[in-house]
Coordinates of C-alpha atoms (C1' of nucleotides) in Angstrom, one line a residue:
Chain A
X1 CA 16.0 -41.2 -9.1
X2 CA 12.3 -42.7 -9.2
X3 CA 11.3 -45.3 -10.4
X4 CA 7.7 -47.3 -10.3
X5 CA 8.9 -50.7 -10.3
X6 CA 11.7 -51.6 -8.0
X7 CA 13.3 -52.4 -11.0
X8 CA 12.4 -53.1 -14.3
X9 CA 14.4 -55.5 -16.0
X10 CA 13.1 -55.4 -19.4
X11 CA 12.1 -53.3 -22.2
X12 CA 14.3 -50.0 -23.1
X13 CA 15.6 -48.7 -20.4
X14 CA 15.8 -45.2 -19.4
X15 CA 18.2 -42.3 -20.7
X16 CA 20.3 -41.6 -18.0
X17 CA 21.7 -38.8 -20.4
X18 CA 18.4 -37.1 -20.7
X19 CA 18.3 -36.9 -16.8
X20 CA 21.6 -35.0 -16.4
X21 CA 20.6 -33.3 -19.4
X22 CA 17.3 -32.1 -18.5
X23 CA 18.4 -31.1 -14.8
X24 CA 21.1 -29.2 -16.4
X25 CA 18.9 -27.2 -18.5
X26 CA 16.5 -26.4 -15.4
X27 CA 19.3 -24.9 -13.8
X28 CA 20.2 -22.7 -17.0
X29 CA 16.8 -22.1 -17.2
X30 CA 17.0 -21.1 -13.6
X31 CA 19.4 -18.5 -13.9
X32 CA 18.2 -17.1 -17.0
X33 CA 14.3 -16.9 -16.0
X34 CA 14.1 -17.2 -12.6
X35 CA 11.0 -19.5 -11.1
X36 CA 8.1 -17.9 -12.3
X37 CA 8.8 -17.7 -15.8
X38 CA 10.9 -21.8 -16.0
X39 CA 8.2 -23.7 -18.2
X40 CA 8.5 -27.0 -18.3
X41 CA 7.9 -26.9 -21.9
X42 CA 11.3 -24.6 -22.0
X43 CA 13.5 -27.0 -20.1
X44 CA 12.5 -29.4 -22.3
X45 CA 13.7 -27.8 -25.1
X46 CA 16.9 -27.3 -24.1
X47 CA 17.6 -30.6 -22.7
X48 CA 16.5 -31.3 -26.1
X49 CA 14.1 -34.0 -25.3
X50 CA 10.0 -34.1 -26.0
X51 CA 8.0 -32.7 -23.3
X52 CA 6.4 -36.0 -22.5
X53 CA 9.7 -37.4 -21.6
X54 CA 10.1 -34.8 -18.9
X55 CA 6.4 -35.4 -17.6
X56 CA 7.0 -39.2 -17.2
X57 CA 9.8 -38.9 -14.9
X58 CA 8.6 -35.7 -12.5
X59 CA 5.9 -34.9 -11.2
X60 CA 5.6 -31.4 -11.9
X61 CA 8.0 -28.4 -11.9
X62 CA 8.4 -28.4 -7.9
X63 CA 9.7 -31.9 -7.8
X64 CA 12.0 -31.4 -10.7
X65 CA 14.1 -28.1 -9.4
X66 CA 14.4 -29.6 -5.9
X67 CA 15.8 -32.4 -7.9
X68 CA 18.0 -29.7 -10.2
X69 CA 19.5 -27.8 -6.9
X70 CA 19.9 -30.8 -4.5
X71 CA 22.6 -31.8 -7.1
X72 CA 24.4 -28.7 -6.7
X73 CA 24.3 -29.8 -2.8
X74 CA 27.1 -33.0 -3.7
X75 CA 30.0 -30.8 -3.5
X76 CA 29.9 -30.2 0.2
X77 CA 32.1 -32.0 2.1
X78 CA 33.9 -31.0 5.5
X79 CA 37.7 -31.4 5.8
X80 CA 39.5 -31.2 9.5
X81 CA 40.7 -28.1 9.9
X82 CA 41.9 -28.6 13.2
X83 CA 39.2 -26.4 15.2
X84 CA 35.7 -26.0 15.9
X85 CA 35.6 -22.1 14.5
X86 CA 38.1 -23.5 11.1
X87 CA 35.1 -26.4 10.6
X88 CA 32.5 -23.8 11.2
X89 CA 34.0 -21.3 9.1
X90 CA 34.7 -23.6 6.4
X91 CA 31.5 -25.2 6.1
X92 CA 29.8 -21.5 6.4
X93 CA 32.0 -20.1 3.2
X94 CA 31.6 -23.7 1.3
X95 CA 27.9 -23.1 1.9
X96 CA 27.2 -19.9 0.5
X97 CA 29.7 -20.8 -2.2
X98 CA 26.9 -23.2 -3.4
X99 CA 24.2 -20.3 -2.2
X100 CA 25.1 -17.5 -4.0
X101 CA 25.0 -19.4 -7.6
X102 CA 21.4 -17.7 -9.3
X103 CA 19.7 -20.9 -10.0
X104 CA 20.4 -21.6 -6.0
X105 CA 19.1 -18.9 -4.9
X106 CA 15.6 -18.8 -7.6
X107 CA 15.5 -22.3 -7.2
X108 CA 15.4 -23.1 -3.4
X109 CA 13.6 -20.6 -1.6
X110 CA 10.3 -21.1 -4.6
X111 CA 10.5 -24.7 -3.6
X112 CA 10.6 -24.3 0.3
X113 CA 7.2 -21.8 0.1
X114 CA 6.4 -24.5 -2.0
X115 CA 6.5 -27.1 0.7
X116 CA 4.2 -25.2 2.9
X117 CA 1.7 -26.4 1.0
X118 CA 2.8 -30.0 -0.1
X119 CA 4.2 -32.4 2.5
X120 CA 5.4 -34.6 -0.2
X121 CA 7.7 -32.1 -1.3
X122 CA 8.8 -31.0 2.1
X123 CA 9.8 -34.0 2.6
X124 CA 12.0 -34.7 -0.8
X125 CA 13.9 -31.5 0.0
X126 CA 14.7 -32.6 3.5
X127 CA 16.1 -36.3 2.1
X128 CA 17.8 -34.7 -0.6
X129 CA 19.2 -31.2 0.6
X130 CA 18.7 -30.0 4.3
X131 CA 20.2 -34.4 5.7
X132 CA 23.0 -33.8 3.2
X133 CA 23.8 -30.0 5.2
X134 CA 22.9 -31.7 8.6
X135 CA 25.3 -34.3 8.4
X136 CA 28.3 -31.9 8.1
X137 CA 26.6 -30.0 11.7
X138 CA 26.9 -33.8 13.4
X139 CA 30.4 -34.3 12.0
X140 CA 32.2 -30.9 13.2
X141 CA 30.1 -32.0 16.8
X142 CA 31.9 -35.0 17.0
X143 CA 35.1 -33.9 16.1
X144 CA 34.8 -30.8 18.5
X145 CA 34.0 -33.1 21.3
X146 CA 36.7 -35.4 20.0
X147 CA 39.2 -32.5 20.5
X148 CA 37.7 -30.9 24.0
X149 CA 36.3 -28.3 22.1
X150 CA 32.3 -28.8 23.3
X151 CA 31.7 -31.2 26.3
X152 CA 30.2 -34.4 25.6
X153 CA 26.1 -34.8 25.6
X154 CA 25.2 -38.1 27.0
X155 CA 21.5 -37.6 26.7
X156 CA 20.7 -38.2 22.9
X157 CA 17.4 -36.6 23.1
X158 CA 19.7 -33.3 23.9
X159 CA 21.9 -33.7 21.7
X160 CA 19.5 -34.0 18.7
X161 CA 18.4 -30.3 19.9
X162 CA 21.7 -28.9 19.9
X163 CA 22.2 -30.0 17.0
X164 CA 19.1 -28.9 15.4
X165 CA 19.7 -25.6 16.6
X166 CA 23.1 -24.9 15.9
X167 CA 21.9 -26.0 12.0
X168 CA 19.2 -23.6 11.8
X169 CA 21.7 -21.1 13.3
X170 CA 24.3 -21.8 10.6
X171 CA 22.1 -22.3 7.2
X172 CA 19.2 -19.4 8.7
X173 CA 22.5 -17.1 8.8
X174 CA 23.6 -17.4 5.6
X175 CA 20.7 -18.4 3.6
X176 CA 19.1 -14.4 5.1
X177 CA 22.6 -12.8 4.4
X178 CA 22.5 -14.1 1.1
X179 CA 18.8 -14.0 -0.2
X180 CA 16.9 -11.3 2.6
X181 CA 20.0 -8.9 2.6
X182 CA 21.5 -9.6 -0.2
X183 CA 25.1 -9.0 0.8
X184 CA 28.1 -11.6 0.5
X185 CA 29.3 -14.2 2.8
X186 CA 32.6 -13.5 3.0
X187 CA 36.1 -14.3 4.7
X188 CA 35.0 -11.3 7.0
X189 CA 31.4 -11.8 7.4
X190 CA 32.0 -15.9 8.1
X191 CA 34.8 -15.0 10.6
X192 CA 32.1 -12.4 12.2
X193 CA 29.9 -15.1 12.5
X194 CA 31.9 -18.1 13.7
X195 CA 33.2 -15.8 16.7
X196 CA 29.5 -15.6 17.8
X197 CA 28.5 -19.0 17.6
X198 CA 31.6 -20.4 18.7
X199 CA 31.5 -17.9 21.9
X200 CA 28.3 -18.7 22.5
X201 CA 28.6 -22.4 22.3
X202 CA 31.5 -22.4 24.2
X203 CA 32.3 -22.3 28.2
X204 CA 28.4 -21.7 29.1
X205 CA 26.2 -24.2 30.6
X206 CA 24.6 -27.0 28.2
X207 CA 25.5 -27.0 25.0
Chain B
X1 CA -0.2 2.9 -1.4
X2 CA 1.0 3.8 -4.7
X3 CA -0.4 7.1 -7.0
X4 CA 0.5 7.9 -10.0
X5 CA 0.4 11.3 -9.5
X6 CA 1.9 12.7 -6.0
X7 CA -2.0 14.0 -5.6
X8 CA -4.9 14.0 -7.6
X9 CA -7.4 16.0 -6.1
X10 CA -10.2 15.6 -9.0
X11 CA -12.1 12.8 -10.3
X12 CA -13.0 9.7 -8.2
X13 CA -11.1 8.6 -5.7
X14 CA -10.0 5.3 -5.1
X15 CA -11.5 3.1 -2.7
X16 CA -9.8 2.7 0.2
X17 CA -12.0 -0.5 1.4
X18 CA -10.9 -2.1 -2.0
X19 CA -7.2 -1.9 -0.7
X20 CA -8.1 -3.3 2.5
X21 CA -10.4 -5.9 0.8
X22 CA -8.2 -7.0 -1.4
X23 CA -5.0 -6.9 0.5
X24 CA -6.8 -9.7 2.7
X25 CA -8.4 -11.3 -0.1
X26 CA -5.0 -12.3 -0.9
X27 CA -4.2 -13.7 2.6
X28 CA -6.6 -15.9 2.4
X29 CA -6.1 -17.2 -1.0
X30 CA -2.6 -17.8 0.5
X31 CA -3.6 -19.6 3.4
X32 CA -5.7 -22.0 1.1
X33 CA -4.0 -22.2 -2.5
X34 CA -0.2 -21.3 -1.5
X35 CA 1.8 -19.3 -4.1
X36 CA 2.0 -21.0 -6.9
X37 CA -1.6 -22.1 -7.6
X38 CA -3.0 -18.0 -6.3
X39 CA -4.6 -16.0 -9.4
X40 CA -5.1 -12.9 -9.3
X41 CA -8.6 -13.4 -10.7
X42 CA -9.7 -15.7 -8.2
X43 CA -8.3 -13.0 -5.4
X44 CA -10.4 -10.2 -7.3
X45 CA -13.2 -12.7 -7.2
X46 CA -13.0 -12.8 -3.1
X47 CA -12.3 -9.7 -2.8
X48 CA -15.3 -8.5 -4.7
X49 CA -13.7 -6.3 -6.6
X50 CA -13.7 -6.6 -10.6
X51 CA -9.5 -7.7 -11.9
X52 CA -9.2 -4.5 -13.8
X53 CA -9.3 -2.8 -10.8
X54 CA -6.5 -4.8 -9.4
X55 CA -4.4 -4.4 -11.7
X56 CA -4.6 -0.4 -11.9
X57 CA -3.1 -0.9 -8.3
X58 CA -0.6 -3.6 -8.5
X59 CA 1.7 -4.0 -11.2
X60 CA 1.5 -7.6 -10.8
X61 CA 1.2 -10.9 -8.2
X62 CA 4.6 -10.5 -6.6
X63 CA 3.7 -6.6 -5.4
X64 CA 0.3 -7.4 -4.4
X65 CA 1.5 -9.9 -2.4
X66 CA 4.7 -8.0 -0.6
X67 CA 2.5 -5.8 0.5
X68 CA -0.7 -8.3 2.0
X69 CA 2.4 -10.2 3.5
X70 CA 4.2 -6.7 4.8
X71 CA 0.4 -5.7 6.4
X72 CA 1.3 -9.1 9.4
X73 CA 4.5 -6.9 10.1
X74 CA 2.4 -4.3 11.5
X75 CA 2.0 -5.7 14.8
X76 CA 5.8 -6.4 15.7
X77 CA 7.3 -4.2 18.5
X78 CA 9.5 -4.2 21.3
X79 CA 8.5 -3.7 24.9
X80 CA 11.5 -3.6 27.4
X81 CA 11.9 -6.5 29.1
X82 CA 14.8 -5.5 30.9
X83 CA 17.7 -7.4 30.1
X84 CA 19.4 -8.4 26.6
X85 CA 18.4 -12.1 26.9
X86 CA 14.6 -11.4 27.2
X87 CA 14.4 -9.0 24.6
X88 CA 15.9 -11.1 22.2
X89 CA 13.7 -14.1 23.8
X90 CA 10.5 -11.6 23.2
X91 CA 11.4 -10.3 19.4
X92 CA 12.4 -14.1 18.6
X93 CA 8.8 -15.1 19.8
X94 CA 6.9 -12.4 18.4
X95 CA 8.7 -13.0 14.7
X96 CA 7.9 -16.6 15.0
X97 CA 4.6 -15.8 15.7
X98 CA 4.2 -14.1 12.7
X99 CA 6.1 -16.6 10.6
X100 CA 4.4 -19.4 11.6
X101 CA 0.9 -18.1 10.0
X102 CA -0.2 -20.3 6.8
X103 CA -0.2 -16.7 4.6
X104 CA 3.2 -15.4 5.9
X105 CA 5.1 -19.0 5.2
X106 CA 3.9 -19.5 1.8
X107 CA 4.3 -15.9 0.5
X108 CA 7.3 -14.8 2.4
X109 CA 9.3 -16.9 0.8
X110 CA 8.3 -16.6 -2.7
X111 CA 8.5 -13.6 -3.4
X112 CA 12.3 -13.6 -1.8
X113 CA 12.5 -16.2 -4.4
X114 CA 11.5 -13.7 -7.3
X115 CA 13.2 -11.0 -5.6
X116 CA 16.3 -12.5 -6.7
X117 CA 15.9 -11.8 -10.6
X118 CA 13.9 -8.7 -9.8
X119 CA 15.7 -6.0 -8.0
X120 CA 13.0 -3.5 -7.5
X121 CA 10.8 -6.2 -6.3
X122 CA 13.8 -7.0 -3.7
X123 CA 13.8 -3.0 -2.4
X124 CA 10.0 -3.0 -1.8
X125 CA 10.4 -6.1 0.3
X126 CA 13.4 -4.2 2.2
X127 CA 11.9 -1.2 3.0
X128 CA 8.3 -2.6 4.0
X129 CA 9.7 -5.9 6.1
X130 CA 12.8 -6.2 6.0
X131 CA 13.9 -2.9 7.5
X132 CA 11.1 -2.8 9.6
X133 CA 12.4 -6.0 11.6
X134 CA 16.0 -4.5 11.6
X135 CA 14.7 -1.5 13.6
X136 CA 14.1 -3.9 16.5
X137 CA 18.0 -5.1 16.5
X138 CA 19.0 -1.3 16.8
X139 CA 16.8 -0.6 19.8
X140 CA 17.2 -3.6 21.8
X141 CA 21.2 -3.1 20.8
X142 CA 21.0 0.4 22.3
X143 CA 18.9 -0.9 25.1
X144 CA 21.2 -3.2 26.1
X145 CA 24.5 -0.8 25.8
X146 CA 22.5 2.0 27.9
X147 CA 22.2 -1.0 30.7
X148 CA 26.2 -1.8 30.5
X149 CA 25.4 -5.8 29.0
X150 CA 26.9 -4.3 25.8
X151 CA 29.8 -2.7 25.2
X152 CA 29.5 0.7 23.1
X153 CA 30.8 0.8 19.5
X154 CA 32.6 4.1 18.5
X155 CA 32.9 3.1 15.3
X156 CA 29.6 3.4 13.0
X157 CA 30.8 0.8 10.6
X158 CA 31.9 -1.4 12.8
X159 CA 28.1 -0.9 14.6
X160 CA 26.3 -0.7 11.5
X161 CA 27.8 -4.4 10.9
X162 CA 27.3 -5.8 14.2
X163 CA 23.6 -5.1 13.8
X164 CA 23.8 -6.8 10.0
X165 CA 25.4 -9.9 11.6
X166 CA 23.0 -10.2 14.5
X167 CA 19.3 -9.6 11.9
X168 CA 20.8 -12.1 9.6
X169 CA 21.3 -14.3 12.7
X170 CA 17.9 -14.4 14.5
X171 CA 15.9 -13.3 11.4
X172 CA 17.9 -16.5 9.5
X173 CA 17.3 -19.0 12.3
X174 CA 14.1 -18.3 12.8
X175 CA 12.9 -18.6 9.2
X176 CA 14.8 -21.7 8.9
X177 CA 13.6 -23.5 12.1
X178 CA 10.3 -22.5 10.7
X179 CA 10.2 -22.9 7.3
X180 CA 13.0 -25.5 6.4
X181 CA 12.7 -27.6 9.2
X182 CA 9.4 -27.1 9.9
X183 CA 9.5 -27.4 13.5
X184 CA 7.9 -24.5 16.5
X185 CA 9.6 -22.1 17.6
X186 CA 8.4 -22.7 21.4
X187 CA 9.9 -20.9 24.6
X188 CA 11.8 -23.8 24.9
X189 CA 13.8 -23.4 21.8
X190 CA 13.5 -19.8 21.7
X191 CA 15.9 -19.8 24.8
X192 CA 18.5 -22.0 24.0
X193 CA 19.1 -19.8 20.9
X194 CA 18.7 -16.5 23.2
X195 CA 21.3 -18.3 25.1
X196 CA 24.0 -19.0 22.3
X197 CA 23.9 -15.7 20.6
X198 CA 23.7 -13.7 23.8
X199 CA 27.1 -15.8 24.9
X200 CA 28.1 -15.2 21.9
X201 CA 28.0 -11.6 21.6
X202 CA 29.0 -10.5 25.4
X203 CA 32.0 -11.2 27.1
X204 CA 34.0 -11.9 24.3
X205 CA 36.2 -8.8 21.9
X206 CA 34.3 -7.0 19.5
X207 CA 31.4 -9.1 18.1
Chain C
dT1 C1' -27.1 21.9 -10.4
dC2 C1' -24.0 20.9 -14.0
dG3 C1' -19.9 19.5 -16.2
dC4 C1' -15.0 17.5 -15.6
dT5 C1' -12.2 13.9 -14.2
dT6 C1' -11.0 9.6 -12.5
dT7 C1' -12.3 5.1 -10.9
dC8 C1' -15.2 1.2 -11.2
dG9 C1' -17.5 -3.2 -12.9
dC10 C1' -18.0 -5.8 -16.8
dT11 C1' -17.1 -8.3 -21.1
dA12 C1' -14.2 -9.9 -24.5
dC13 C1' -9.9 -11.2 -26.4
dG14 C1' -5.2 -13.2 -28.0
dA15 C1' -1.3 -15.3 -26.1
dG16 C1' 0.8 -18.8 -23.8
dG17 C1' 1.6 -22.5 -20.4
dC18 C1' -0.3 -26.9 -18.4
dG19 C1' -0.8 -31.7 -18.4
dT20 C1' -2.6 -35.6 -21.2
dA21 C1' -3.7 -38.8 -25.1
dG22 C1' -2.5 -41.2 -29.0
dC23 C1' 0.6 -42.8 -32.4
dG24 C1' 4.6 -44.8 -34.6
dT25 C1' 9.4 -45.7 -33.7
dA26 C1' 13.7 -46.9 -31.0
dA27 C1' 16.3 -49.7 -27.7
dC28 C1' 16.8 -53.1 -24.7
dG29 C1' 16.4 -58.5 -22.7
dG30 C1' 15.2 -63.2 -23.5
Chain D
dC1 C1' 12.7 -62.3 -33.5
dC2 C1' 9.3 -60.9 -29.9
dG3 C1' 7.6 -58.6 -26.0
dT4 C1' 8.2 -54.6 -23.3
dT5 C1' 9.2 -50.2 -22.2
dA6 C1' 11.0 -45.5 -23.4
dC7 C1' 11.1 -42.0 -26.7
dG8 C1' 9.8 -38.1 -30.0
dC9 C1' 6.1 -35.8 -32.0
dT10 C1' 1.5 -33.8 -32.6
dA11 C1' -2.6 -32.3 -31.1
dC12 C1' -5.9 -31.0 -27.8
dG13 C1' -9.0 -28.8 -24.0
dC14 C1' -8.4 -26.0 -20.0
dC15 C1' -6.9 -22.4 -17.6
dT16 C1' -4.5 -17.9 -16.4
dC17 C1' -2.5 -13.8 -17.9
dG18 C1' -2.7 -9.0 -18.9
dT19 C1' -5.1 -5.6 -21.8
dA20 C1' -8.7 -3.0 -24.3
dG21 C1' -13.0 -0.9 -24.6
dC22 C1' -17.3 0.5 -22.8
dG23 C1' -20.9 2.7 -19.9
dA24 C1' -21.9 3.9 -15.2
dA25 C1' -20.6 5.8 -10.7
dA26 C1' -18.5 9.0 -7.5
dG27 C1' -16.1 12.7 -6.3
dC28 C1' -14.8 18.1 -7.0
dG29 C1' -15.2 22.9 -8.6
dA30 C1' -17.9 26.4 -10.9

DNA sequence: TCGCTTTCGCTACGAGGCGTAGCGTAACGG
DNA sequence: CCGTTACGCTACGCCTCGTAGCGAAAGCGA
């Protein structure tokens, strides 16, 4: 995860049980407290490690939920599913599947208002979350384009729009459904959705 | 704001300046400290009012904060521009424009954050934000069916979750161009997503 | 003008989290 | 076996929280 030599070849080396450990008891701690209330001093506990131990390998408690969520982020994956709405549809459900878990939702929205303030941190949730969610957007592109679906971009500096804006499209939607409304991301709601975006990415003019 | 009693006509009355004063007092400390590191003490302290006092108003930091936040929301509105496309284009602009401010990023999303193990807290953000912003989707929806660009929805249901699907859509994408990817909303982007989404919800069936 | 009522500013307080320092011990590699 | 690093534990000063208690201030009605 981080550490302050390159390597470090001698002495005792690091538990990598305490780290799964202590990122699975932020996430309980998560869902059973909320942001506000985690204490460092709690998760510690429960990982059942000294409070020290946590201190010398985060930062602080911004740096260690990014770290607890962004694992929760390694399930996502994109399988063919033959069309540009199927990808779409499936990526959407597969993302609020990970969205709608409580220490999710708690966990990421505290450390994005976070980031407005800390560039450091901005930037650690972008390697470790939003490039992970981004790389599924370029994939279904390709294939769609691969498949006729969207016409091909030859400028680069276009493309990277499109597909900028098509990703804040997709996570904006369901991250407000789930968190501002409130209301579930389901086989209706994602259907809904991907007619929309699909329609609108379609047979118009640029992307 | 709030009052314990629907009216009490004796005693002193509460300052109204001290609502005003501290309401922006809070802002500020926003803009400066973020969420995380905000006290109320140090608020009370620019707001030149004594911390007992804030607290006989607000039951805590996540209320006092909905409602300096809700206070930006005052200025949104909808002018009609005369076609679907540019009154989306306008309401995109205009939330952007409040989003983008230091105070709105880093409390908005926070106290979305602890709205999600706090369900009151979550209805006082609905009804003095959210539902504020959702009135603009139902007029610029009926706008745009009066002028023919939309087609009319018998069916309140159906309607009432049209307008759902297209909040969560430009409310969603804006907050996450903003906030997650941190990159402007400009005219430029602004219109490529006007683009999309109004493909997206004409020519095709329902939407 | 005088009470009655409520709010205000101020001070003080216990409780609890933060982040660090220091120590002795444990677990590796050479 | 030795050097090095991680670990568990305790203790500490600092800060914030949220509340209690007080006297003074500011309205209203008689």
């Amino acid at each position: 995860m981080q550490s302050r030599n390159p390597v470090s070849r001698t002495g005792r080396p690091r538990s990598a049980a305490a780290d799964t450990a202590i990122l699975a008891a932020t996430r309980d701690a998560l869902v059973e407290l909320g942001w506000s209330r985690l204490t460092l001093g709690d998760v510690a506990t429960r990982a059942g490690v000294a409070k020290t131990t946590l201190y010398r390998r985060w930062p602080g408690k911004n740096e260690l939920v990014v770290d607890a969520v962004a694992a929760l982020f390694d399930e996502l994956e994109m399988p063919d599913r033959g069309s540009l709405a199927a990808d779409i549809e499936g990526v959407v459900l597969q993302f609020a599947a990970i969205l709608v878990r409580p220490e999710t939702k708690s966990g990421l929205m505290a450390v994005v208002a976070e980031s407005t303030h800390d560039d450091a941190l901005r930037e650690r949730i972008r390697a470790s979350i939003v490039d992970r969610q981004k790389r599924l957007v370029l994939e279904g592109r390709a294939r769609a384009q691969r498949r006729g679906e969207l016409p091909p971009e030859p400028d680069p500096e276009e493309a990277a729009r499109a597909v900028d804006l098509i990703f804040d499209m997709v996570a904006g939607a369901v991250v407000h459904r789930t968190l501002v409304s409130a209301e579930p991301v389901d086989r209706e709601w994602a259907g809904a959705f991907t007619r929309v975006l699909v329609m609108g990415l379609g047979p118009g003019r640029s992307q």
